[in-house]
Amino acid sequence: MTPAKQNLAEALLSVEPGSMLSPQQARQIHADMLAQSTHIRQPHFRNIHINDLQFLFNAYDTHFLNGRCGQALESAPLTFRLAKRMTKTAGTTTRFRARDGRVRYEIAIATSLLFDGFGPADREVTVCGLPVADRLEALQRVFEHEFIHLCENLSWGDSNCSEGRFQLIATGLFGHKSHKHALITRGERAAEIGFRPGARVTFLHEGQRLVGVVNRVTKRATVLVENSSGRRFSDGRYYLTYYVPLRGLSLMQAATA
Ligand SMILES: [Zn+2]
């Protein structure tokens, strides 16, 4: 282990749990982001830029680790990604190793989970076991979690958020109470309005109104429409598969006797 990595590992293992420092520092980062970002202009921001993730990295590394994470990266590149298609996972941290042995890291944040949530009638949302009041707080909690994954990777070459070491660091550094998020997923949103698998729905396709059955819901719904030129399914009937955005679907009321 290089001195910079050793330095980071020691800092991570010596964090004091329950320090009053962390909520204050996190609020400071919240305020600084709103003051300095060109895209995140309000707590329920509507736009985000990759530079905002770089800003968060610098802010967290400075406020919480005196720059030790950046130092431990040494010459390894760290890149960020706004992931539009991740619909369940809120963030990922990946370590890539090229054939020549060179390592790089990437932190990805799921933007659809952030942007879909926080409607006026929505239930309370927690991230890492902490209630979050606005979209920026949610982003910060997700980022804090990924930041620890990166730090652990740099220090020990691996990271697992369901293990004790991760959880000690997460509690000590950020006061996290869980390693999961309870953001509102597309699946939950769809189920709320009745688009569960098995529901009968109608939608417009190239000007024609089709009727089908919801098979699966991710970012869009997979709808099966009975058609003799389709593929045979396990019920012995033939269906064509359509991928329909949820806003394009209407629920068909079940006929009552
Ligand atoms: Zn994790």
PDB file of C-alpha atoms and ligand atoms in Angstrom:
ATOM      1  CA  MET A   1       0.000   0.000   0.000  1.00  0.00           C
ATOM      2  CA  THR A   2       1.345   3.433  -0.941  1.00  0.00           C
ATOM      3  CA  PRO A   3       1.636   6.126   1.772  1.00  0.00           C
ATOM      4  CA  ALA A   4      -1.309   8.098   0.319  1.00  0.00           C
ATOM      5  CA  LYS A   5      -3.551   5.008   0.405  1.00  0.00           C
ATOM      6  CA  GLN A   6      -2.346   4.116   3.890  1.00  0.00           C
ATOM      7  CA  ASN A   7      -3.162   7.643   4.981  1.00  0.00           C
ATOM      8  CA  LEU A   8      -6.714   7.361   3.630  1.00  0.00           C
ATOM      9  CA  ALA A   9      -7.255   3.927   5.195  1.00  0.00           C
ATOM     10  CA  GLU A  10      -6.154   5.221   8.609  1.00  0.00           C
ATOM     11  CA  ALA A  11      -8.457   8.244   8.345  1.00  0.00           C
ATOM     12  CA  LEU A  12     -11.410   6.002   7.432  1.00  0.00           C
ATOM     13  CA  LEU A  13     -10.821   3.651  10.341  1.00  0.00           C
ATOM     14  CA  SER A  14     -10.420   6.419  12.892  1.00  0.00           C
ATOM     15  CA  VAL A  15     -13.667   8.332  12.230  1.00  0.00           C
ATOM     16  CA  GLU A  16     -15.625   9.045  15.385  1.00  0.00           C
ATOM     17  CA  PRO A  17     -19.192   7.786  15.179  1.00  0.00           C
ATOM     18  CA  GLY A  18     -21.958  10.258  15.969  1.00  0.00           C
ATOM     19  CA  SER A  19     -19.851  13.353  15.451  1.00  0.00           C
ATOM     20  CA  MET A  20     -21.867  16.566  15.214  1.00  0.00           C
ATOM     21  CA  LEU A  21     -19.590  17.622  12.412  1.00  0.00           C
ATOM     22  CA  SER A  22     -21.291  15.690   9.643  1.00  0.00           C
ATOM     23  CA  PRO A  23     -24.793  17.273   9.417  1.00  0.00           C
ATOM     24  CA  GLN A  24     -23.230  20.736   9.535  1.00  0.00           C
ATOM     25  CA  GLN A  25     -20.677  19.974   6.869  1.00  0.00           C
ATOM     26  CA  ALA A  26     -23.309  18.359   4.654  1.00  0.00           C
ATOM     27  CA  ARG A  27     -25.549  21.435   5.003  1.00  0.00           C
ATOM     28  CA  GLN A  28     -22.594  23.623   4.064  1.00  0.00           C
ATOM     29  CA  ILE A  29     -22.045  21.548   0.911  1.00  0.00           C
ATOM     30  CA  HIS A  30     -25.799  21.875   0.153  1.00  0.00           C
ATOM     31  CA  ALA A  31     -25.548  25.687   0.418  1.00  0.00           C
ATOM     32  CA  ASP A  32     -22.288  25.879  -1.557  1.00  0.00           C
ATOM     33  CA  MET A  33     -23.732  23.766  -4.346  1.00  0.00           C
ATOM     34  CA  LEU A  34     -26.787  26.041  -4.685  1.00  0.00           C
ATOM     35  CA  ALA A  35     -24.552  29.121  -4.672  1.00  0.00           C
ATOM     36  CA  GLN A  36     -21.992  27.855  -7.167  1.00  0.00           C
ATOM     37  CA  SER A  37     -23.577  25.360  -9.572  1.00  0.00           C
ATOM     38  CA  THR A  38     -24.791  26.584 -12.931  1.00  0.00           C
ATOM     39  CA  HIS A  39     -27.406  23.803 -13.109  1.00  0.00           C
ATOM     40  CA  ILE A  40     -28.456  23.039  -9.547  1.00  0.00           C
ATOM     41  CA  ARG A  41     -30.143  26.331  -8.696  1.00  0.00           C
ATOM     42  CA  GLN A  42     -32.763  25.149  -6.199  1.00  0.00           C
ATOM     43  CA  PRO A  43     -33.121  22.278  -3.691  1.00  0.00           C
ATOM     44  CA  HIS A  44     -35.560  20.509  -6.050  1.00  0.00           C
ATOM     45  CA  PHE A  45     -33.302  21.104  -9.042  1.00  0.00           C
ATOM     46  CA  ARG A  46     -34.547  20.243 -12.564  1.00  0.00           C
ATOM     47  CA  ASN A  47     -31.129  20.023 -14.229  1.00  0.00           C
ATOM     48  CA  ILE A  48     -27.829  18.494 -13.305  1.00  0.00           C
ATOM     49  CA  HIS A  49     -24.465  18.490 -15.049  1.00  0.00           C
ATOM     50  CA  ILE A  50     -21.581  16.070 -14.725  1.00  0.00           C
ATOM     51  CA  ASN A  51     -19.549  18.948 -13.202  1.00  0.00           C
ATOM     52  CA  ASP A  52     -21.934  18.910 -10.240  1.00  0.00           C
ATOM     53  CA  LEU A  53     -20.708  15.407  -9.366  1.00  0.00           C
ATOM     54  CA  GLN A  54     -17.100  16.590  -9.631  1.00  0.00           C
ATOM     55  CA  PHE A  55     -18.044  19.477  -7.318  1.00  0.00           C
ATOM     56  CA  LEU A  56     -19.524  17.035  -4.781  1.00  0.00           C
ATOM     57  CA  PHE A  57     -16.417  14.881  -4.896  1.00  0.00           C
ATOM     58  CA  ASN A  58     -14.124  17.836  -4.209  1.00  0.00           C
ATOM     59  CA  ALA A  59     -16.420  19.172  -1.482  1.00  0.00           C
ATOM     60  CA  TYR A  60     -16.750  15.855   0.351  1.00  0.00           C
ATOM     61  CA  ASP A  61     -13.073  15.062   0.058  1.00  0.00           C
ATOM     62  CA  THR A  62     -12.120  18.515   1.404  1.00  0.00           C
ATOM     63  CA  HIS A  63     -14.696  18.737   4.197  1.00  0.00           C
ATOM     64  CA  PHE A  64     -14.537  15.173   5.469  1.00  0.00           C
ATOM     65  CA  LEU A  65     -11.116  13.799   4.595  1.00  0.00           C
ATOM     66  CA  ASN A  66      -8.840  16.820   4.109  1.00  0.00           C
ATOM     67  CA  GLY A  67      -8.256  15.799   0.501  1.00  0.00           C
ATOM     68  CA  ARG A  68      -6.982  12.307   1.355  1.00  0.00           C
ATOM     69  CA  CYS A  69      -9.261  10.558  -1.146  1.00  0.00           C
ATOM     70  CA  GLY A  70      -8.002  12.667  -4.058  1.00  0.00           C
ATOM     71  CA  GLN A  71      -4.421  12.029  -2.938  1.00  0.00           C
ATOM     72  CA  ALA A  72      -5.029   8.286  -2.717  1.00  0.00           C
ATOM     73  CA  LEU A  73      -6.274   8.281  -6.313  1.00  0.00           C
ATOM     74  CA  GLU A  74      -2.681   9.158  -7.256  1.00  0.00           C
ATOM     75  CA  SER A  75      -2.621   8.964 -11.048  1.00  0.00           C
ATOM     76  CA  ALA A  76      -5.806   6.872 -11.434  1.00  0.00           C
ATOM     77  CA  PRO A  77      -8.532   8.738 -13.356  1.00  0.00           C
ATOM     78  CA  LEU A  78     -11.910   9.249 -11.664  1.00  0.00           C
ATOM     79  CA  THR A  79     -14.854   9.967 -13.952  1.00  0.00           C
ATOM     80  CA  PHE A  80     -18.545  10.596 -13.300  1.00  0.00           C
ATOM     81  CA  ARG A  81     -21.670   9.548 -15.138  1.00  0.00           C
ATOM     82  CA  LEU A  82     -25.329  10.582 -15.013  1.00  0.00           C
ATOM     83  CA  ALA A  83     -27.158   7.284 -15.501  1.00  0.00           C
ATOM     84  CA  LYS A  84     -30.600   7.802 -17.022  1.00  0.00           C
ATOM     85  CA  ARG A  85     -31.423   4.121 -17.347  1.00  0.00           C
ATOM     86  CA  MET A  86     -30.723   2.914 -13.823  1.00  0.00           C
ATOM     87  CA  THR A  87     -34.172   2.566 -12.303  1.00  0.00           C
ATOM     88  CA  LYS A  88     -33.583   0.671  -9.047  1.00  0.00           C
ATOM     89  CA  THR A  89     -29.982   1.284  -8.034  1.00  0.00           C
ATOM     90  CA  ALA A  90     -29.367   4.878  -6.951  1.00  0.00           C
ATOM     91  CA  GLY A  91     -25.636   4.883  -7.647  1.00  0.00           C
ATOM     92  CA  THR A  92     -22.684   2.710  -8.554  1.00  0.00           C
ATOM     93  CA  THR A  93     -18.942   2.910  -8.089  1.00  0.00           C
ATOM     94  CA  THR A  94     -16.858   0.852 -10.477  1.00  0.00           C
ATOM     95  CA  ARG A  95     -13.198   0.029 -10.559  1.00  0.00           C
ATOM     96  CA  PHE A  96     -11.958  -0.759 -14.070  1.00  0.00           C
ATOM     97  CA  ARG A  97      -8.654  -2.515 -14.609  1.00  0.00           C
ATOM     98  CA  ALA A  98      -7.177  -2.381 -18.104  1.00  0.00           C
ATOM     99  CA  ARG A  99      -5.104  -5.220 -19.523  1.00  0.00           C
ATOM    100  CA  ASP A 100      -1.918  -3.255 -18.847  1.00  0.00           C
ATOM    101  CA  GLY A 101      -2.888  -3.166 -15.156  1.00  0.00           C
ATOM    102  CA  ARG A 102      -3.891   0.485 -15.081  1.00  0.00           C
ATOM    103  CA  VAL A 103      -6.897   1.207 -12.884  1.00  0.00           C
ATOM    104  CA  ARG A 104      -9.601   3.852 -13.232  1.00  0.00           C
ATOM    105  CA  TYR A 105     -12.766   4.589 -11.285  1.00  0.00           C
ATOM    106  CA  GLU A 106     -16.246   5.761 -12.153  1.00  0.00           C
ATOM    107  CA  ILE A 107     -19.099   6.997  -9.986  1.00  0.00           C
ATOM    108  CA  ALA A 108     -22.538   6.864 -11.628  1.00  0.00           C
ATOM    109  CA  ILE A 109     -25.680   8.452 -10.205  1.00  0.00           C
ATOM    110  CA  ALA A 110     -29.208   7.434 -11.282  1.00  0.00           C
ATOM    111  CA  THR A 111     -30.898  10.628 -12.391  1.00  0.00           C
ATOM    112  CA  SER A 112     -34.334   9.124 -13.106  1.00  0.00           C
ATOM    113  CA  LEU A 113     -34.734   8.076  -9.464  1.00  0.00           C
ATOM    114  CA  LEU A 114     -33.929  11.635  -8.374  1.00  0.00           C
ATOM    115  CA  PHE A 115     -36.076  13.387 -10.967  1.00  0.00           C
ATOM    116  CA  ASP A 116     -39.093  11.101 -10.652  1.00  0.00           C
ATOM    117  CA  GLY A 117     -39.409  11.589  -6.924  1.00  0.00           C
ATOM    118  CA  PHE A 118     -40.507  14.436  -4.667  1.00  0.00           C
ATOM    119  CA  GLY A 119     -43.979  14.997  -6.095  1.00  0.00           C
ATOM    120  CA  PRO A 120     -46.363  16.951  -3.820  1.00  0.00           C
ATOM    121  CA  ALA A 121     -48.327  13.845  -2.778  1.00  0.00           C
ATOM    122  CA  ASP A 122     -45.371  11.486  -2.404  1.00  0.00           C
ATOM    123  CA  ARG A 123     -44.543   9.505   0.705  1.00  0.00           C
ATOM    124  CA  GLU A 124     -41.508  10.413   2.775  1.00  0.00           C
ATOM    125  CA  VAL A 125     -38.252   9.342   1.209  1.00  0.00           C
ATOM    126  CA  THR A 126     -35.192   8.073   3.054  1.00  0.00           C
ATOM    127  CA  VAL A 127     -31.720   7.528   1.653  1.00  0.00           C
ATOM    128  CA  CYS A 128     -29.126   5.645   3.688  1.00  0.00           C
ATOM    129  CA  GLY A 129     -31.726   5.479   6.462  1.00  0.00           C
ATOM    130  CA  LEU A 130     -32.014   9.271   6.755  1.00  0.00           C
ATOM    131  CA  PRO A 131     -35.113  11.256   5.756  1.00  0.00           C
ATOM    132  CA  VAL A 132     -34.349  13.658   2.917  1.00  0.00           C
ATOM    133  CA  ALA A 133     -36.244  16.909   2.476  1.00  0.00           C
ATOM    134  CA  ASP A 134     -35.335  17.694  -1.091  1.00  0.00           C
ATOM    135  CA  ARG A 135     -33.756  16.358  -4.260  1.00  0.00           C
ATOM    136  CA  LEU A 136     -30.338  17.837  -3.494  1.00  0.00           C
ATOM    137  CA  GLU A 137     -30.251  16.151  -0.075  1.00  0.00           C
ATOM    138  CA  ALA A 138     -31.135  12.850  -1.773  1.00  0.00           C
ATOM    139  CA  LEU A 139     -28.303  13.345  -4.254  1.00  0.00           C
ATOM    140  CA  GLN A 140     -25.897  14.105  -1.403  1.00  0.00           C
ATOM    141  CA  ARG A 141     -26.815  10.947   0.544  1.00  0.00           C
ATOM    142  CA  VAL A 142     -26.425   8.808  -2.592  1.00  0.00           C
ATOM    143  CA  PHE A 143     -23.110  10.491  -3.352  1.00  0.00           C
ATOM    144  CA  GLU A 144     -21.856   9.985   0.233  1.00  0.00           C
ATOM    145  CA  HIS A 145     -22.562   6.271  -0.101  1.00  0.00           C
ATOM    146  CA  GLU A 146     -20.660   6.030  -3.397  1.00  0.00           C
ATOM    147  CA  PHE A 147     -17.852   8.174  -1.990  1.00  0.00           C
ATOM    148  CA  ILE A 148     -17.271   5.530   0.698  1.00  0.00           C
ATOM    149  CA  HIS A 149     -17.233   2.786  -1.935  1.00  0.00           C
ATOM    150  CA  LEU A 150     -14.511   4.713  -3.761  1.00  0.00           C
ATOM    151  CA  CYS A 151     -12.502   5.322  -0.567  1.00  0.00           C
ATOM    152  CA  GLU A 152     -12.699   1.656   0.419  1.00  0.00           C
ATOM    153  CA  ASN A 153     -11.657   0.576  -3.066  1.00  0.00           C
ATOM    154  CA  LEU A 154      -8.637   2.866  -2.921  1.00  0.00           C
ATOM    155  CA  SER A 155      -7.634   1.709   0.540  1.00  0.00           C
ATOM    156  CA  TRP A 156      -8.291  -2.013   0.389  1.00  0.00           C
ATOM    157  CA  GLY A 157      -8.972  -2.869  -3.238  1.00  0.00           C
ATOM    158  CA  ASP A 158     -12.538  -3.939  -2.484  1.00  0.00           C
ATOM    159  CA  SER A 159     -15.737  -2.521  -1.041  1.00  0.00           C
ATOM    160  CA  ASN A 160     -19.009  -4.043   0.100  1.00  0.00           C
ATOM    161  CA  CYS A 161     -21.747  -1.941   1.654  1.00  0.00           C
ATOM    162  CA  SER A 162     -23.400  -4.887   3.374  1.00  0.00           C
ATOM    163  CA  GLU A 163     -20.263  -5.484   5.438  1.00  0.00           C
ATOM    164  CA  GLY A 164     -19.277  -4.133   8.821  1.00  0.00           C
ATOM    165  CA  ARG A 165     -16.282  -2.046   7.765  1.00  0.00           C
ATOM    166  CA  PHE A 166     -18.351  -0.071   5.248  1.00  0.00           C
ATOM    167  CA  GLN A 167     -21.141   0.475   7.723  1.00  0.00           C
ATOM    168  CA  LEU A 168     -18.792   1.683  10.475  1.00  0.00           C
ATOM    169  CA  ILE A 169     -17.326   4.248   8.086  1.00  0.00           C
ATOM    170  CA  ALA A 170     -20.760   5.303   6.791  1.00  0.00           C
ATOM    171  CA  THR A 171     -22.095   5.797  10.310  1.00  0.00           C
ATOM    172  CA  GLY A 172     -18.962   7.481  11.572  1.00  0.00           C
ATOM    173  CA  LEU A 173     -18.427   9.828   8.665  1.00  0.00           C
ATOM    174  CA  PHE A 174     -21.993  10.655   7.601  1.00  0.00           C
ATOM    175  CA  GLY A 175     -24.343   9.284  10.276  1.00  0.00           C
ATOM    176  CA  HIS A 176     -25.908   6.852   7.793  1.00  0.00           C
ATOM    177  CA  LYS A 177     -28.262   4.331   9.386  1.00  0.00           C
ATOM    178  CA  SER A 178     -28.665   1.977   6.459  1.00  0.00           C
ATOM    179  CA  HIS A 179     -26.945   1.106   3.201  1.00  0.00           C
ATOM    180  CA  LYS A 180     -30.177   1.211   1.195  1.00  0.00           C
ATOM    181  CA  HIS A 181     -32.351   3.875  -0.340  1.00  0.00           C
ATOM    182  CA  ALA A 182     -36.122   4.185  -0.315  1.00  0.00           C
ATOM    183  CA  LEU A 183     -36.441   6.473  -3.295  1.00  0.00           C
ATOM    184  CA  ILE A 184     -39.613   6.004  -5.307  1.00  0.00           C
ATOM    185  CA  THR A 185     -38.830   3.665  -8.201  1.00  0.00           C
ATOM    186  CA  ARG A 186     -40.642   3.558 -11.548  1.00  0.00           C
ATOM    187  CA  GLY A 187     -42.010   0.187 -10.501  1.00  0.00           C
ATOM    188  CA  GLU A 188     -43.531   1.618  -7.325  1.00  0.00           C
ATOM    189  CA  ARG A 189     -44.889   4.643  -9.194  1.00  0.00           C
ATOM    190  CA  ALA A 190     -46.425   2.405 -11.837  1.00  0.00           C
ATOM    191  CA  ALA A 191     -47.951   0.066  -9.269  1.00  0.00           C
ATOM    192  CA  GLU A 192     -49.440   3.101  -7.480  1.00  0.00           C
ATOM    193  CA  ILE A 193     -51.450   4.006 -10.567  1.00  0.00           C
ATOM    194  CA  GLY A 194     -52.341   0.379 -11.233  1.00  0.00           C
ATOM    195  CA  PHE A 195     -49.859  -0.547 -13.970  1.00  0.00           C
ATOM    196  CA  ARG A 196     -48.945  -3.811 -12.296  1.00  0.00           C
ATOM    197  CA  PRO A 197     -47.967  -6.850 -14.323  1.00  0.00           C
ATOM    198  CA  GLY A 198     -51.191  -8.409 -15.515  1.00  0.00           C
ATOM    199  CA  ALA A 199     -53.106  -5.122 -15.785  1.00  0.00           C
ATOM    200  CA  ARG A 200     -55.061  -4.573 -19.029  1.00  0.00           C
ATOM    201  CA  VAL A 201     -54.037  -1.355 -20.719  1.00  0.00           C
ATOM    202  CA  THR A 202     -54.560   0.579 -23.932  1.00  0.00           C
ATOM    203  CA  PHE A 203     -52.136   2.799 -25.786  1.00  0.00           C
ATOM    204  CA  LEU A 204     -51.670   4.488 -29.135  1.00  0.00           C
ATOM    205  CA  HIS A 205     -49.175   2.958 -31.537  1.00  0.00           C
ATOM    206  CA  GLU A 206     -48.648   4.684 -34.899  1.00  0.00           C
ATOM    207  CA  GLY A 207     -52.125   6.154 -34.738  1.00  0.00           C
ATOM    208  CA  GLN A 208     -53.800   2.885 -33.821  1.00  0.00           C
ATOM    209  CA  ARG A 209     -55.263   2.133 -30.403  1.00  0.00           C
ATOM    210  CA  LEU A 210     -53.986  -1.203 -29.102  1.00  0.00           C
ATOM    211  CA  VAL A 211     -55.082  -3.221 -26.114  1.00  0.00           C
ATOM    212  CA  GLY A 212     -52.664  -5.393 -24.181  1.00  0.00           C
ATOM    213  CA  VAL A 213     -51.460  -6.718 -20.884  1.00  0.00           C
ATOM    214  CA  VAL A 214     -48.577  -5.267 -18.826  1.00  0.00           C
ATOM    215  CA  ASN A 215     -45.791  -7.809 -18.593  1.00  0.00           C
ATOM    216  CA  ARG A 216     -43.030  -5.847 -16.878  1.00  0.00           C
ATOM    217  CA  VAL A 217     -42.362  -2.289 -15.743  1.00  0.00           C
ATOM    218  CA  THR A 218     -38.955  -0.638 -15.722  1.00  0.00           C
ATOM    219  CA  LYS A 219     -38.404   2.769 -17.233  1.00  0.00           C
ATOM    220  CA  ARG A 220     -41.143   1.872 -19.705  1.00  0.00           C
ATOM    221  CA  ALA A 221     -43.806  -0.804 -19.536  1.00  0.00           C
ATOM    222  CA  THR A 222     -43.519  -3.962 -21.572  1.00  0.00           C
ATOM    223  CA  VAL A 223     -47.003  -4.588 -22.966  1.00  0.00           C
ATOM    224  CA  LEU A 224     -48.021  -7.782 -24.735  1.00  0.00           C
ATOM    225  CA  VAL A 225     -50.640  -7.422 -27.463  1.00  0.00           C
ATOM    226  CA  GLU A 226     -52.228 -10.572 -28.803  1.00  0.00           C
ATOM    227  CA  ASN A 227     -51.381 -10.964 -32.494  1.00  0.00           C
ATOM    228  CA  SER A 228     -51.067 -14.085 -34.609  1.00  0.00           C
ATOM    229  CA  SER A 229     -47.809 -12.824 -36.135  1.00  0.00           C
ATOM    230  CA  GLY A 230     -46.219 -12.448 -32.697  1.00  0.00           C
ATOM    231  CA  ARG A 231     -44.146 -14.764 -30.570  1.00  0.00           C
ATOM    232  CA  ARG A 232     -45.647 -17.719 -28.705  1.00  0.00           C
ATOM    233  CA  PHE A 233     -45.767 -17.256 -24.929  1.00  0.00           C
ATOM    234  CA  SER A 234     -46.147 -19.796 -22.152  1.00  0.00           C
ATOM    235  CA  ASP A 235     -49.954 -19.474 -22.188  1.00  0.00           C
ATOM    236  CA  GLY A 236     -49.908 -20.850 -25.755  1.00  0.00           C
ATOM    237  CA  ARG A 237     -51.065 -17.565 -27.316  1.00  0.00           C
ATOM    238  CA  TYR A 238     -49.130 -15.281 -29.670  1.00  0.00           C
ATOM    239  CA  TYR A 239     -48.162 -11.758 -28.673  1.00  0.00           C
ATOM    240  CA  LEU A 240     -46.276  -8.779 -30.068  1.00  0.00           C
ATOM    241  CA  THR A 241     -44.195  -6.903 -27.519  1.00  0.00           C
ATOM    242  CA  TYR A 242     -44.386  -3.103 -27.215  1.00  0.00           C
ATOM    243  CA  TYR A 243     -42.298  -0.827 -25.004  1.00  0.00           C
ATOM    244  CA  VAL A 244     -44.522   2.018 -23.931  1.00  0.00           C
ATOM    245  CA  PRO A 245     -43.643   5.032 -21.743  1.00  0.00           C
ATOM    246  CA  LEU A 246     -45.889   4.997 -18.668  1.00  0.00           C
ATOM    247  CA  ARG A 247     -47.485   8.328 -19.565  1.00  0.00           C
ATOM    248  CA  GLY A 248     -48.672   6.775 -22.841  1.00  0.00           C
ATOM    249  CA  LEU A 249     -50.672   4.051 -21.084  1.00  0.00           C
ATOM    250  CA  SER A 250     -54.245   4.075 -19.844  1.00  0.00           C
ATOM    251  CA  LEU A 251     -55.642   1.491 -17.554  1.00  0.00           C
ATOM    252  CA  MET A 252     -58.700  -0.454 -18.702  1.00  0.00           C
ATOM    253  CA  GLN A 253     -61.302  -0.920 -16.008  1.00  0.00           C
ATOM    254  CA  ALA A 254     -62.132  -4.563 -15.386  1.00  0.00           C
ATOM    255  CA  ALA A 255     -65.681  -5.291 -16.497  1.00  0.00           C
ATOM    256  CA  THR A 256     -68.030  -5.780 -13.593  1.00  0.00           C
ATOM    257  CA  ALA A 257     -71.004  -8.129 -13.723  1.00  0.00           C
TER     258      ALA A 257
HETATM  259 ZN    ZN B   1     -23.400   0.255  -1.949  1.00  0.00          ZN
END
